Amino acid sequence: MFTMARSRRDFTPEYKDEAVKLVVTTGRAVATVARELGINEATLGRWVMAFKARNETGQAEVTESERAELLRLRKENADLKMDRAFLKKASIFFAREASDTNVLRSN
């Protein structure tokens, strides 16, 4: 017998944060919240365990959305550094070219 495999769903960091908050702040069972949200109980359980592990290690609470934003900002920062390096090299090139042109004109 053939069964159709379900496609893997991707959840936004904000969605994960809200689901974990429902479990942590209300004190309801993971199974109950997972059933209400229509997600797998084990998935929500992993999100809650990861949240609790982060808090037990004394780390400041960094939400999934903050983590995603941090990754985006790091990539953007790296891109800006590359742009800056390119512009710096270009300005040096054009400054040399301009000074060479001025030397030739004065002769």
PDB file of N, CA and C in Angstrom:
ATOM      1  N   MET A   1       0.833  -1.172   0.000  1.00  0.00           N
ATOM      2  CA  MET A   1       0.000   0.000   0.000  1.00  0.00           C
ATOM      3  C   MET A   1       0.882   1.241   0.000  1.00  0.00           C
ATOM      4  N   PHE A   2       0.520   2.209  -0.827  1.00  0.00           N
ATOM      5  CA  PHE A   2       1.275   3.445  -0.932  1.00  0.00           C
ATOM      6  C   PHE A   2       0.644   4.522  -0.061  1.00  0.00           C
ATOM      7  N   THR A   3       1.505   5.257   0.615  1.00  0.00           N
ATOM      8  CA  THR A   3       1.020   6.389   1.394  1.00  0.00           C
ATOM      9  C   THR A   3       1.724   7.644   0.896  1.00  0.00           C
ATOM     10  N   MET A   4       1.005   8.731   0.904  1.00  0.00           N
ATOM     11  CA  MET A   4       1.610   9.997   0.482  1.00  0.00           C
ATOM     12  C   MET A   4       2.380  10.587   1.652  1.00  0.00           C
ATOM     13  N   ALA A   5       3.587  10.942   1.391  1.00  0.00           N
ATOM     14  CA  ALA A   5       4.406  11.560   2.433  1.00  0.00           C
ATOM     15  C   ALA A   5       3.992  13.025   2.574  1.00  0.00           C
ATOM     16  N   ARG A   6       3.901  13.458   3.807  1.00  0.00           N
ATOM     17  CA  ARG A   6       3.571  14.870   4.041  1.00  0.00           C
ATOM     18  C   ARG A   6       4.812  15.710   3.783  1.00  0.00           C
ATOM     19  N   SER A   7       4.580  16.883   3.218  1.00  0.00           N
ATOM     20  CA  SER A   7       5.716  17.764   2.979  1.00  0.00           C
ATOM     21  C   SER A   7       6.123  18.418   4.300  1.00  0.00           C
ATOM     22  N   ARG A   8       7.376  18.687   4.423  1.00  0.00           N
ATOM     23  CA  ARG A   8       7.907  19.283   5.647  1.00  0.00           C
ATOM     24  C   ARG A   8       7.503  20.749   5.708  1.00  0.00           C
ATOM     25  N   ARG A   9       6.964  21.160   6.837  1.00  0.00           N
ATOM     26  CA  ARG A   9       6.542  22.543   7.002  1.00  0.00           C
ATOM     27  C   ARG A   9       7.662  23.332   7.668  1.00  0.00           C
ATOM     28  N   ASP A  10       7.820  24.552   7.223  1.00  0.00           N
ATOM     29  CA  ASP A  10       8.785  25.456   7.841  1.00  0.00           C
ATOM     30  C   ASP A  10       8.021  26.459   8.689  1.00  0.00           C
ATOM     31  N   PHE A  11       8.498  26.669   9.902  1.00  0.00           N
ATOM     32  CA  PHE A  11       7.860  27.605  10.802  1.00  0.00           C
ATOM     33  C   PHE A  11       8.774  28.807  10.994  1.00  0.00           C
ATOM     34  N   THR A  12       8.190  29.978  11.023  1.00  0.00           N
ATOM     35  CA  THR A  12       8.978  31.189  11.231  1.00  0.00           C
ATOM     36  C   THR A  12       9.460  31.222  12.677  1.00  0.00           C
ATOM     37  N   PRO A  13      10.549  31.921  12.928  1.00  0.00           N
ATOM     38  CA  PRO A  13      11.020  32.057  14.310  1.00  0.00           C
ATOM     39  C   PRO A  13       9.977  32.698  15.218  1.00  0.00           C
ATOM     40  N   GLU A  14       9.204  33.634  14.679  1.00  0.00           N
ATOM     41  CA  GLU A  14       8.162  34.284  15.475  1.00  0.00           C
ATOM     42  C   GLU A  14       7.098  33.285  15.896  1.00  0.00           C
ATOM     43  N   TYR A  15       6.720  32.396  14.972  1.00  0.00           N
ATOM     44  CA  TYR A  15       5.708  31.381  15.262  1.00  0.00           C
ATOM     45  C   TYR A  15       6.214  30.444  16.370  1.00  0.00           C
ATOM     46  N   LYS A  16       7.478  30.038  16.267  1.00  0.00           N
ATOM     47  CA  LYS A  16       8.057  29.161  17.287  1.00  0.00           C
ATOM     48  C   LYS A  16       8.047  29.831  18.650  1.00  0.00           C
ATOM     49  N   ASP A  17       8.420  31.111  18.680  1.00  0.00           N
ATOM     50  CA  ASP A  17       8.437  31.855  19.944  1.00  0.00           C
ATOM     51  C   ASP A  17       7.055  31.907  20.573  1.00  0.00           C
ATOM     52  N   GLU A  18       6.059  32.188  19.765  1.00  0.00           N
ATOM     53  CA  GLU A  18       4.697  32.285  20.291  1.00  0.00           C
ATOM     54  C   GLU A  18       4.202  30.937  20.799  1.00  0.00           C
ATOM     55  N   ALA A  19       4.522  29.862  20.089  1.00  0.00           N
ATOM     56  CA  ALA A  19       4.106  28.529  20.524  1.00  0.00           C
ATOM     57  C   ALA A  19       4.758  28.166  21.856  1.00  0.00           C
ATOM     58  N   VAL A  20       6.044  28.466  21.995  1.00  0.00           N
ATOM     59  CA  VAL A  20       6.753  28.185  23.251  1.00  0.00           C
ATOM     60  C   VAL A  20       6.168  29.018  24.381  1.00  0.00           C
ATOM     61  N   LYS A  21       5.853  30.279  24.098  1.00  0.00           N
ATOM     62  CA  LYS A  21       5.265  31.141  25.128  1.00  0.00           C
ATOM     63  C   LYS A  21       3.937  30.585  25.618  1.00  0.00           C
ATOM     64  N   LEU A  22       3.152  30.005  24.711  1.00  0.00           N
ATOM     65  CA  LEU A  22       1.884  29.410  25.124  1.00  0.00           C
ATOM     66  C   LEU A  22       2.097  28.299  26.144  1.00  0.00           C
ATOM     67  N   VAL A  23       3.128  27.520  25.962  1.00  0.00           N
ATOM     68  CA  VAL A  23       3.410  26.421  26.889  1.00  0.00           C
ATOM     69  C   VAL A  23       3.995  26.959  28.192  1.00  0.00           C
ATOM     70  N   VAL A  24       4.981  27.828  28.086  1.00  0.00           N
ATOM     71  CA  VAL A  24       5.723  28.285  29.260  1.00  0.00           C
ATOM     72  C   VAL A  24       4.880  29.209  30.135  1.00  0.00           C
ATOM     73  N   THR A  25       4.207  30.165  29.538  1.00  0.00           N
ATOM     74  CA  THR A  25       3.492  31.158  30.348  1.00  0.00           C
ATOM     75  C   THR A  25       2.159  30.653  30.887  1.00  0.00           C
ATOM     76  N   THR A  26       1.483  29.785  30.138  1.00  0.00           N
ATOM     77  CA  THR A  26       0.181  29.312  30.597  1.00  0.00           C
ATOM     78  C   THR A  26       0.282  28.056  31.449  1.00  0.00           C
ATOM     79  N   GLY A  27       1.387  27.344  31.333  1.00  0.00           N
ATOM     80  CA  GLY A  27       1.551  26.117  32.103  1.00  0.00           C
ATOM     81  C   GLY A  27       0.777  24.944  31.531  1.00  0.00           C
ATOM     82  N   ARG A  28       0.236  25.111  30.332  1.00  0.00           N
ATOM     83  CA  ARG A  28      -0.494  24.003  29.710  1.00  0.00           C
ATOM     84  C   ARG A  28       0.483  22.966  29.177  1.00  0.00           C
ATOM     85  N   ALA A  29      -0.013  21.772  28.983  1.00  0.00           N
ATOM     86  CA  ALA A  29       0.819  20.675  28.501  1.00  0.00           C
ATOM     87  C   ALA A  29       1.218  20.903  27.046  1.00  0.00           C
ATOM     88  N   VAL A  30       2.391  20.415  26.710  1.00  0.00           N
ATOM     89  CA  VAL A  30       2.890  20.525  25.343  1.00  0.00           C
ATOM     90  C   VAL A  30       1.918  19.849  24.379  1.00  0.00           C
ATOM     91  N   ALA A  31       1.411  18.695  24.764  1.00  0.00           N
ATOM     92  CA  ALA A  31       0.500  17.948  23.893  1.00  0.00           C
ATOM     93  C   ALA A  31      -0.764  18.753  23.591  1.00  0.00           C
ATOM     94  N   THR A  32      -1.293  19.432  24.592  1.00  0.00           N
ATOM     95  CA  THR A  32      -2.517  20.225  24.417  1.00  0.00           C
ATOM     96  C   THR A  32      -2.278  21.386  23.460  1.00  0.00           C
ATOM     97  N   VAL A  33      -1.201  22.125  23.691  1.00  0.00           N
ATOM     98  CA  VAL A  33      -0.893  23.276  22.841  1.00  0.00           C
ATOM     99  C   VAL A  33      -0.588  22.812  21.422  1.00  0.00           C
ATOM    100  N   ALA A  34       0.159  21.733  21.279  1.00  0.00           N
ATOM    101  CA  ALA A  34       0.495  21.216  19.949  1.00  0.00           C
ATOM    102  C   ALA A  34      -0.768  20.822  19.194  1.00  0.00           C
ATOM    103  N   ARG A  35      -1.683  20.174  19.861  1.00  0.00           N
ATOM    104  CA  ARG A  35      -2.935  19.761  19.231  1.00  0.00           C
ATOM    105  C   ARG A  35      -3.732  21.002  18.789  1.00  0.00           C
ATOM    106  N   GLU A  36      -3.776  22.032  19.638  1.00  0.00           N
ATOM    107  CA  GLU A  36      -4.510  23.254  19.300  1.00  0.00           C
ATOM    108  C   GLU A  36      -3.893  23.968  18.098  1.00  0.00           C
ATOM    109  N   LEU A  37      -2.580  23.938  18.014  1.00  0.00           N
ATOM    110  CA  LEU A  37      -1.887  24.620  16.918  1.00  0.00           C
ATOM    111  C   LEU A  37      -1.768  23.770  15.656  1.00  0.00           C
ATOM    112  N   GLY A  38      -2.040  22.482  15.793  1.00  0.00           N
ATOM    113  CA  GLY A  38      -1.952  21.594  14.639  1.00  0.00           C
ATOM    114  C   GLY A  38      -0.527  21.249  14.249  1.00  0.00           C
ATOM    115  N   ILE A  39       0.342  21.177  15.245  1.00  0.00           N
ATOM    116  CA  ILE A  39       1.724  20.782  14.968  1.00  0.00           C
ATOM    117  C   ILE A  39       2.052  19.521  15.744  1.00  0.00           C
ATOM    118  N   ASN A  40       3.136  18.891  15.380  1.00  0.00           N
ATOM    119  CA  ASN A  40       3.552  17.655  16.026  1.00  0.00           C
ATOM    120  C   ASN A  40       3.983  17.937  17.461  1.00  0.00           C
ATOM    121  N   GLU A  41       3.561  17.087  18.360  1.00  0.00           N
ATOM    122  CA  GLU A  41       3.896  17.247  19.777  1.00  0.00           C
ATOM    123  C   GLU A  41       5.397  17.211  20.014  1.00  0.00           C
ATOM    124  N   ALA A  42       6.097  16.314  19.327  1.00  0.00           N
ATOM    125  CA  ALA A  42       7.546  16.199  19.501  1.00  0.00           C
ATOM    126  C   ALA A  42       8.260  17.467  19.032  1.00  0.00           C
ATOM    127  N   THR A  43       7.750  18.071  17.974  1.00  0.00           N
ATOM    128  CA  THR A  43       8.353  19.302  17.460  1.00  0.00           C
ATOM    129  C   THR A  43       8.249  20.419  18.486  1.00  0.00           C
ATOM    130  N   LEU A  44       7.039  20.618  19.007  1.00  0.00           N
ATOM    131  CA  LEU A  44       6.849  21.651  20.019  1.00  0.00           C
ATOM    132  C   LEU A  44       7.662  21.335  21.270  1.00  0.00           C
ATOM    133  N   GLY A  45       7.746  20.070  21.621  1.00  0.00           N
ATOM    134  CA  GLY A  45       8.546  19.663  22.776  1.00  0.00           C
ATOM    135  C   GLY A  45      10.011  20.037  22.622  1.00  0.00           C
ATOM    136  N   ARG A  46      10.557  19.854  21.417  1.00  0.00           N
ATOM    137  CA  ARG A  46      11.957  20.236  21.148  1.00  0.00           C
ATOM    138  C   ARG A  46      12.144  21.741  21.274  1.00  0.00           C
ATOM    139  N   TRP A  47      11.172  22.513  20.779  1.00  0.00           N
ATOM    140  CA  TRP A  47      11.270  23.967  20.875  1.00  0.00           C
ATOM    141  C   TRP A  47      11.268  24.406  22.334  1.00  0.00           C
ATOM    142  N   VAL A  48      10.399  23.788  23.130  1.00  0.00           N
ATOM    143  CA  VAL A  48      10.300  24.145  24.548  1.00  0.00           C
ATOM    144  C   VAL A  48      11.572  23.740  25.284  1.00  0.00           C
ATOM    145  N   MET A  49      12.094  22.533  25.000  1.00  0.00           N
ATOM    146  CA  MET A  49      13.327  22.079  25.649  1.00  0.00           C
ATOM    147  C   MET A  49      14.499  22.992  25.293  1.00  0.00           C
ATOM    148  N   ALA A  50      14.585  23.413  24.046  1.00  0.00           N
ATOM    149  CA  ALA A  50      15.663  24.312  23.628  1.00  0.00           C
ATOM    150  C   ALA A  50      15.541  25.652  24.353  1.00  0.00           C
ATOM    151  N   PHE A  51      14.332  26.135  24.501  1.00  0.00           N
ATOM    152  CA  PHE A  51      14.101  27.392  25.226  1.00  0.00           C
ATOM    153  C   PHE A  51      14.546  27.252  26.675  1.00  0.00           C
ATOM    154  N   LYS A  52      14.147  26.171  27.317  1.00  0.00           N
ATOM    155  CA  LYS A  52      14.503  25.959  28.725  1.00  0.00           C
ATOM    156  C   LYS A  52      16.009  25.765  28.883  1.00  0.00           C
ATOM    157  N   ALA A  53      16.639  25.087  27.941  1.00  0.00           N
ATOM    158  CA  ALA A  53      18.092  24.868  28.014  1.00  0.00           C
ATOM    159  C   ALA A  53      18.836  26.194  27.905  1.00  0.00           C
ATOM    160  N   ARG A  54      18.365  27.062  27.034  1.00  0.00           N
ATOM    161  CA  ARG A  54      18.996  28.381  26.902  1.00  0.00           C
ATOM    162  C   ARG A  54      18.869  29.172  28.197  1.00  0.00           C
ATOM    163  N   ASN A  55      17.727  29.081  28.842  1.00  0.00           N
ATOM    164  CA  ASN A  55      17.506  29.839  30.072  1.00  0.00           C
ATOM    165  C   ASN A  55      18.258  29.250  31.260  1.00  0.00           C
ATOM    166  N   GLU A  56      18.456  27.942  31.293  1.00  0.00           N
ATOM    167  CA  GLU A  56      19.173  27.297  32.399  1.00  0.00           C
ATOM    168  C   GLU A  56      20.668  27.574  32.352  1.00  0.00           C
ATOM    169  N   THR A  57      21.202  27.798  31.165  1.00  0.00           N
ATOM    170  CA  THR A  57      22.636  28.043  31.041  1.00  0.00           C
ATOM    171  C   THR A  57      23.001  29.475  31.401  1.00  0.00           C
ATOM    172  N   GLY A  58      22.011  30.260  31.740  1.00  0.00           N
ATOM    173  CA  GLY A  58      22.280  31.626  32.147  1.00  0.00           C
ATOM    174  C   GLY A  58      22.409  32.588  30.989  1.00  0.00           C
ATOM    175  N   GLN A  59      22.167  32.111  29.793  1.00  0.00           N
ATOM    176  CA  GLN A  59      22.218  32.996  28.635  1.00  0.00           C
ATOM    177  C   GLN A  59      21.035  33.938  28.692  1.00  0.00           C
ATOM    178  N   ALA A  60      21.240  35.128  28.193  1.00  0.00           N
ATOM    179  CA  ALA A  60      20.112  36.038  28.065  1.00  0.00           C
ATOM    180  C   ALA A  60      19.137  35.430  27.068  1.00  0.00           C
ATOM    181  N   GLU A  61      17.887  35.635  27.320  1.00  0.00           N
ATOM    182  CA  GLU A  61      16.873  35.021  26.470  1.00  0.00           C
ATOM    183  C   GLU A  61      16.926  35.625  25.073  1.00  0.00           C
ATOM    184  N   VAL A  62      17.345  34.826  24.118  1.00  0.00           N
ATOM    185  CA  VAL A  62      17.385  35.247  22.725  1.00  0.00           C
ATOM    186  C   VAL A  62      16.331  34.429  21.996  1.00  0.00           C
ATOM    187  N   THR A  63      15.359  35.128  21.471  1.00  0.00           N
ATOM    188  CA  THR A  63      14.274  34.434  20.787  1.00  0.00           C
ATOM    189  C   THR A  63      14.728  33.991  19.406  1.00  0.00           C
ATOM    190  N   GLU A  64      13.946  33.106  18.812  1.00  0.00           N
ATOM    191  CA  GLU A  64      14.264  32.623  17.466  1.00  0.00           C
ATOM    192  C   GLU A  64      14.234  33.774  16.466  1.00  0.00           C
ATOM    193  N   SER A  65      13.303  34.688  16.647  1.00  0.00           N
ATOM    194  CA  SER A  65      13.226  35.827  15.717  1.00  0.00           C
ATOM    195  C   SER A  65      14.453  36.720  15.867  1.00  0.00           C
ATOM    196  N   GLU A  66      14.926  36.914  17.096  1.00  0.00           N
ATOM    197  CA  GLU A  66      16.144  37.699  17.306  1.00  0.00           C
ATOM    198  C   GLU A  66      17.354  36.995  16.710  1.00  0.00           C
ATOM    199  N   ARG A  67      17.376  35.682  16.842  1.00  0.00           N
ATOM    200  CA  ARG A  67      18.474  34.902  16.272  1.00  0.00           C
ATOM    201  C   ARG A  67      18.482  35.029  14.747  1.00  0.00           C
ATOM    202  N   ALA A  68      17.306  34.970  14.128  1.00  0.00           N
ATOM    203  CA  ALA A  68      17.208  35.110  12.673  1.00  0.00           C
ATOM    204  C   ALA A  68      17.630  36.507  12.237  1.00  0.00           C
ATOM    205  N   GLU A  69      17.218  37.523  12.998  1.00  0.00           N
ATOM    206  CA  GLU A  69      17.606  38.892  12.673  1.00  0.00           C
ATOM    207  C   GLU A  69      19.116  39.072  12.813  1.00  0.00           C
ATOM    208  N   LEU A  70      19.697  38.460  13.837  1.00  0.00           N
ATOM    209  CA  LEU A  70      21.139  38.545  14.049  1.00  0.00           C
ATOM    210  C   LEU A  70      21.895  37.947  12.862  1.00  0.00           C
ATOM    211  N   LEU A  71      21.445  36.803  12.369  1.00  0.00           N
ATOM    212  CA  LEU A  71      22.080  36.190  11.199  1.00  0.00           C
ATOM    213  C   LEU A  71      21.966  37.100   9.983  1.00  0.00           C
ATOM    214  N   ARG A  72      20.780  37.707   9.786  1.00  0.00           N
ATOM    215  CA  ARG A  72      20.577  38.601   8.662  1.00  0.00           C
ATOM    216  C   ARG A  72      21.498  39.820   8.767  1.00  0.00           C
ATOM    217  N   LEU A  73      21.603  40.385   9.956  1.00  0.00           N
ATOM    218  CA  LEU A  73      22.444  41.561  10.151  1.00  0.00           C
ATOM    219  C   LEU A  73      23.925  41.238   9.976  1.00  0.00           C
ATOM    220  N   ARG A  74      24.355  40.055  10.401  1.00  0.00           N
ATOM    221  CA  ARG A  74      25.759  39.665  10.205  1.00  0.00           C
ATOM    222  C   ARG A  74      26.086  39.545   8.726  1.00  0.00           C
ATOM    223  N   LYS A  75      25.157  38.970   7.956  1.00  0.00           N
ATOM    224  CA  LYS A  75      25.376  38.847   6.518  1.00  0.00           C
ATOM    225  C   LYS A  75      25.421  40.230   5.875  1.00  0.00           C
ATOM    226  N   GLU A  76      24.487  41.085   6.266  1.00  0.00           N
ATOM    227  CA  GLU A  76      24.461  42.444   5.729  1.00  0.00           C
ATOM    228  C   GLU A  76      25.745  43.194   6.074  1.00  0.00           C
ATOM    229  N   ASN A  77      26.241  43.016   7.284  1.00  0.00           N
ATOM    230  CA  ASN A  77      27.478  43.662   7.708  1.00  0.00           C
ATOM    231  C   ASN A  77      28.661  43.186   6.865  1.00  0.00           C
ATOM    232  N   ALA A  78      28.711  41.890   6.608  1.00  0.00           N
ATOM    233  CA  ALA A  78      29.801  41.353   5.780  1.00  0.00           C
ATOM    234  C   ALA A  78      29.730  41.926   4.366  1.00  0.00           C
ATOM    235  N   ASP A  79      28.517  42.033   3.815  1.00  0.00           N
ATOM    236  CA  ASP A  79      28.358  42.612   2.483  1.00  0.00           C
ATOM    237  C   ASP A  79      28.809  44.067   2.461  1.00  0.00           C
ATOM    238  N   LEU A  80      28.449  44.819   3.485  1.00  0.00           N
ATOM    239  CA  LEU A  80      28.849  46.226   3.547  1.00  0.00           C
ATOM    240  C   LEU A  80      30.358  46.385   3.684  1.00  0.00           C
ATOM    241  N   LYS A  81      31.000  45.485   4.422  1.00  0.00           N
ATOM    242  CA  LYS A  81      32.464  45.531   4.545  1.00  0.00           C
ATOM    243  C   LYS A  81      33.125  45.282   3.190  1.00  0.00           C
ATOM    244  N   MET A  82      32.570  44.337   2.419  1.00  0.00           N
ATOM    245  CA  MET A  82      33.110  44.068   1.089  1.00  0.00           C
ATOM    246  C   MET A  82      32.929  45.280   0.183  1.00  0.00           C
ATOM    247  N   ASP A  83      31.755  45.907   0.238  1.00  0.00           N
ATOM    248  CA  ASP A  83      31.502  47.101  -0.567  1.00  0.00           C
ATOM    249  C   ASP A  83      32.472  48.212  -0.199  1.00  0.00           C
ATOM    250  N   ARG A  84      32.696  48.398   1.089  1.00  0.00           N
ATOM    251  CA  ARG A  84      33.599  49.446   1.562  1.00  0.00           C
ATOM    252  C   ARG A  84      35.033  49.193   1.077  1.00  0.00           C
ATOM    253  N   ALA A  85      35.464  47.948   1.149  1.00  0.00           N
ATOM    254  CA  ALA A  85      36.820  47.607   0.695  1.00  0.00           C
ATOM    255  C   ALA A  85      36.964  47.886  -0.802  1.00  0.00           C
ATOM    256  N   PHE A  86      35.932  47.540  -1.560  1.00  0.00           N
ATOM    257  CA  PHE A  86      35.968  47.792  -3.004  1.00  0.00           C
ATOM    258  C   PHE A  86      36.044  49.288  -3.285  1.00  0.00           C
ATOM    259  N   LEU A  87      35.206  50.065  -2.606  1.00  0.00           N
ATOM    260  CA  LEU A  87      35.193  51.516  -2.831  1.00  0.00           C
ATOM    261  C   LEU A  87      36.516  52.156  -2.423  1.00  0.00           C
ATOM    262  N   LYS A  88      37.129  51.636  -1.384  1.00  0.00           N
ATOM    263  CA  LYS A  88      38.420  52.159  -0.942  1.00  0.00           C
ATOM    264  C   LYS A  88      39.484  51.918  -2.021  1.00  0.00           C
ATOM    265  N   LYS A  89      39.503  50.711  -2.577  1.00  0.00           N
ATOM    266  CA  LYS A  89      40.460  50.400  -3.635  1.00  0.00           C
ATOM    267  C   LYS A  89      40.191  51.243  -4.876  1.00  0.00           C
ATOM    268  N   ALA A  90      38.917  51.423  -5.193  1.00  0.00           N
ATOM    269  CA  ALA A  90      38.565  52.220  -6.373  1.00  0.00           C
ATOM    270  C   ALA A  90      38.985  53.675  -6.190  1.00  0.00           C
ATOM    271  N   SER A  91      38.797  54.217  -4.994  1.00  0.00           N
ATOM    272  CA  SER A  91      39.178  55.614  -4.761  1.00  0.00           C
ATOM    273  C   SER A  91      40.700  55.784  -4.860  1.00  0.00           C
ATOM    274  N   ILE A  92      41.454  54.815  -4.372  1.00  0.00           N
ATOM    275  CA  ILE A  92      42.919  54.873  -4.492  1.00  0.00           C
ATOM    276  C   ILE A  92      43.326  54.828  -5.960  1.00  0.00           C
ATOM    277  N   PHE A  93      42.703  53.944  -6.730  1.00  0.00           N
ATOM    278  CA  PHE A  93      43.005  53.825  -8.157  1.00  0.00           C
ATOM    279  C   PHE A  93      42.746  55.140  -8.879  1.00  0.00           C
ATOM    280  N   PHE A  94      41.576  55.727  -8.646  1.00  0.00           N
ATOM    281  CA  PHE A  94      41.225  56.963  -9.344  1.00  0.00           C
ATOM    282  C   PHE A  94      42.058  58.145  -8.859  1.00  0.00           C
ATOM    283  N   ALA A  95      42.457  58.146  -7.600  1.00  0.00           N
ATOM    284  CA  ALA A  95      43.321  59.212  -7.093  1.00  0.00           C
ATOM    285  C   ALA A  95      44.687  59.150  -7.776  1.00  0.00           C
ATOM    286  N   ARG A  96      45.220  57.940  -7.935  1.00  0.00           N
ATOM    287  CA  ARG A  96      46.515  57.782  -8.627  1.00  0.00           C
ATOM    288  C   ARG A  96      46.397  58.210 -10.083  1.00  0.00           C
ATOM    289  N   GLU A  97      45.305  57.794 -10.707  1.00  0.00           N
ATOM    290  CA  GLU A  97      45.097  58.133 -12.115  1.00  0.00           C
ATOM    291  C   GLU A  97      44.991  59.649 -12.290  1.00  0.00           C
ATOM    292  N   ALA A  98      44.313  60.315 -11.389  1.00  0.00           N
ATOM    293  CA  ALA A  98      44.163  61.767 -11.463  1.00  0.00           C
ATOM    294  C   ALA A  98      45.509  62.458 -11.248  1.00  0.00           C
ATOM    295  N   SER A  99      46.313  61.947 -10.301  1.00  0.00           N
ATOM    296  CA  SER A  99      47.620  62.575 -10.052  1.00  0.00           C
ATOM    297  C   SER A  99      48.558  62.334 -11.229  1.00  0.00           C
ATOM    298  N   ASP A 100      48.485  61.163 -11.856  1.00  0.00           N
ATOM    299  CA  ASP A 100      49.306  60.898 -13.037  1.00  0.00           C
ATOM    300  C   ASP A 100      48.913  61.828 -14.183  1.00  0.00           C
ATOM    301  N   THR A 101      47.650  62.085 -14.334  1.00  0.00           N
ATOM    302  CA  THR A 101      47.161  62.980 -15.384  1.00  0.00           C
ATOM    303  C   THR A 101      47.628  64.400 -15.132  1.00  0.00           C
ATOM    304  N   ASN A 102      47.595  64.841 -13.881  1.00  0.00           N
ATOM    305  CA  ASN A 102      48.039  66.187 -13.522  1.00  0.00           C
ATOM    306  C   ASN A 102      49.543  66.349 -13.754  1.00  0.00           C
ATOM    307  N   VAL A 103      50.337  65.326 -13.502  1.00  0.00           N
ATOM    308  CA  VAL A 103      51.789  65.382 -13.712  1.00  0.00           C
ATOM    309  C   VAL A 103      52.068  65.520 -15.205  1.00  0.00           C
ATOM    310  N   LEU A 104      51.350  64.794 -16.023  1.00  0.00           N
ATOM    311  CA  LEU A 104      51.556  64.854 -17.468  1.00  0.00           C
ATOM    312  C   LEU A 104      51.147  66.224 -18.014  1.00  0.00           C
ATOM    313  N   ARG A 105      50.105  66.823 -17.493  1.00  0.00           N
ATOM    314  CA  ARG A 105      49.648  68.141 -17.969  1.00  0.00           C
ATOM    315  C   ARG A 105      50.625  69.237 -17.580  1.00  0.00           C
ATOM    316  N   SER A 106      51.268  69.115 -16.420  1.00  0.00           N
ATOM    317  CA  SER A 106      52.178  70.174 -15.979  1.00  0.00           C
ATOM    318  C   SER A 106      53.497  70.148 -16.761  1.00  0.00           C
ATOM    319  N   ASN A 107      53.788  69.054 -17.414  1.00  0.00           N
ATOM    320  CA  ASN A 107      55.046  68.957 -18.188  1.00  0.00           C
ATOM    321  C   ASN A 107      54.872  69.440 -19.542  1.00  0.00           C
TER     322      ASN A 107
END
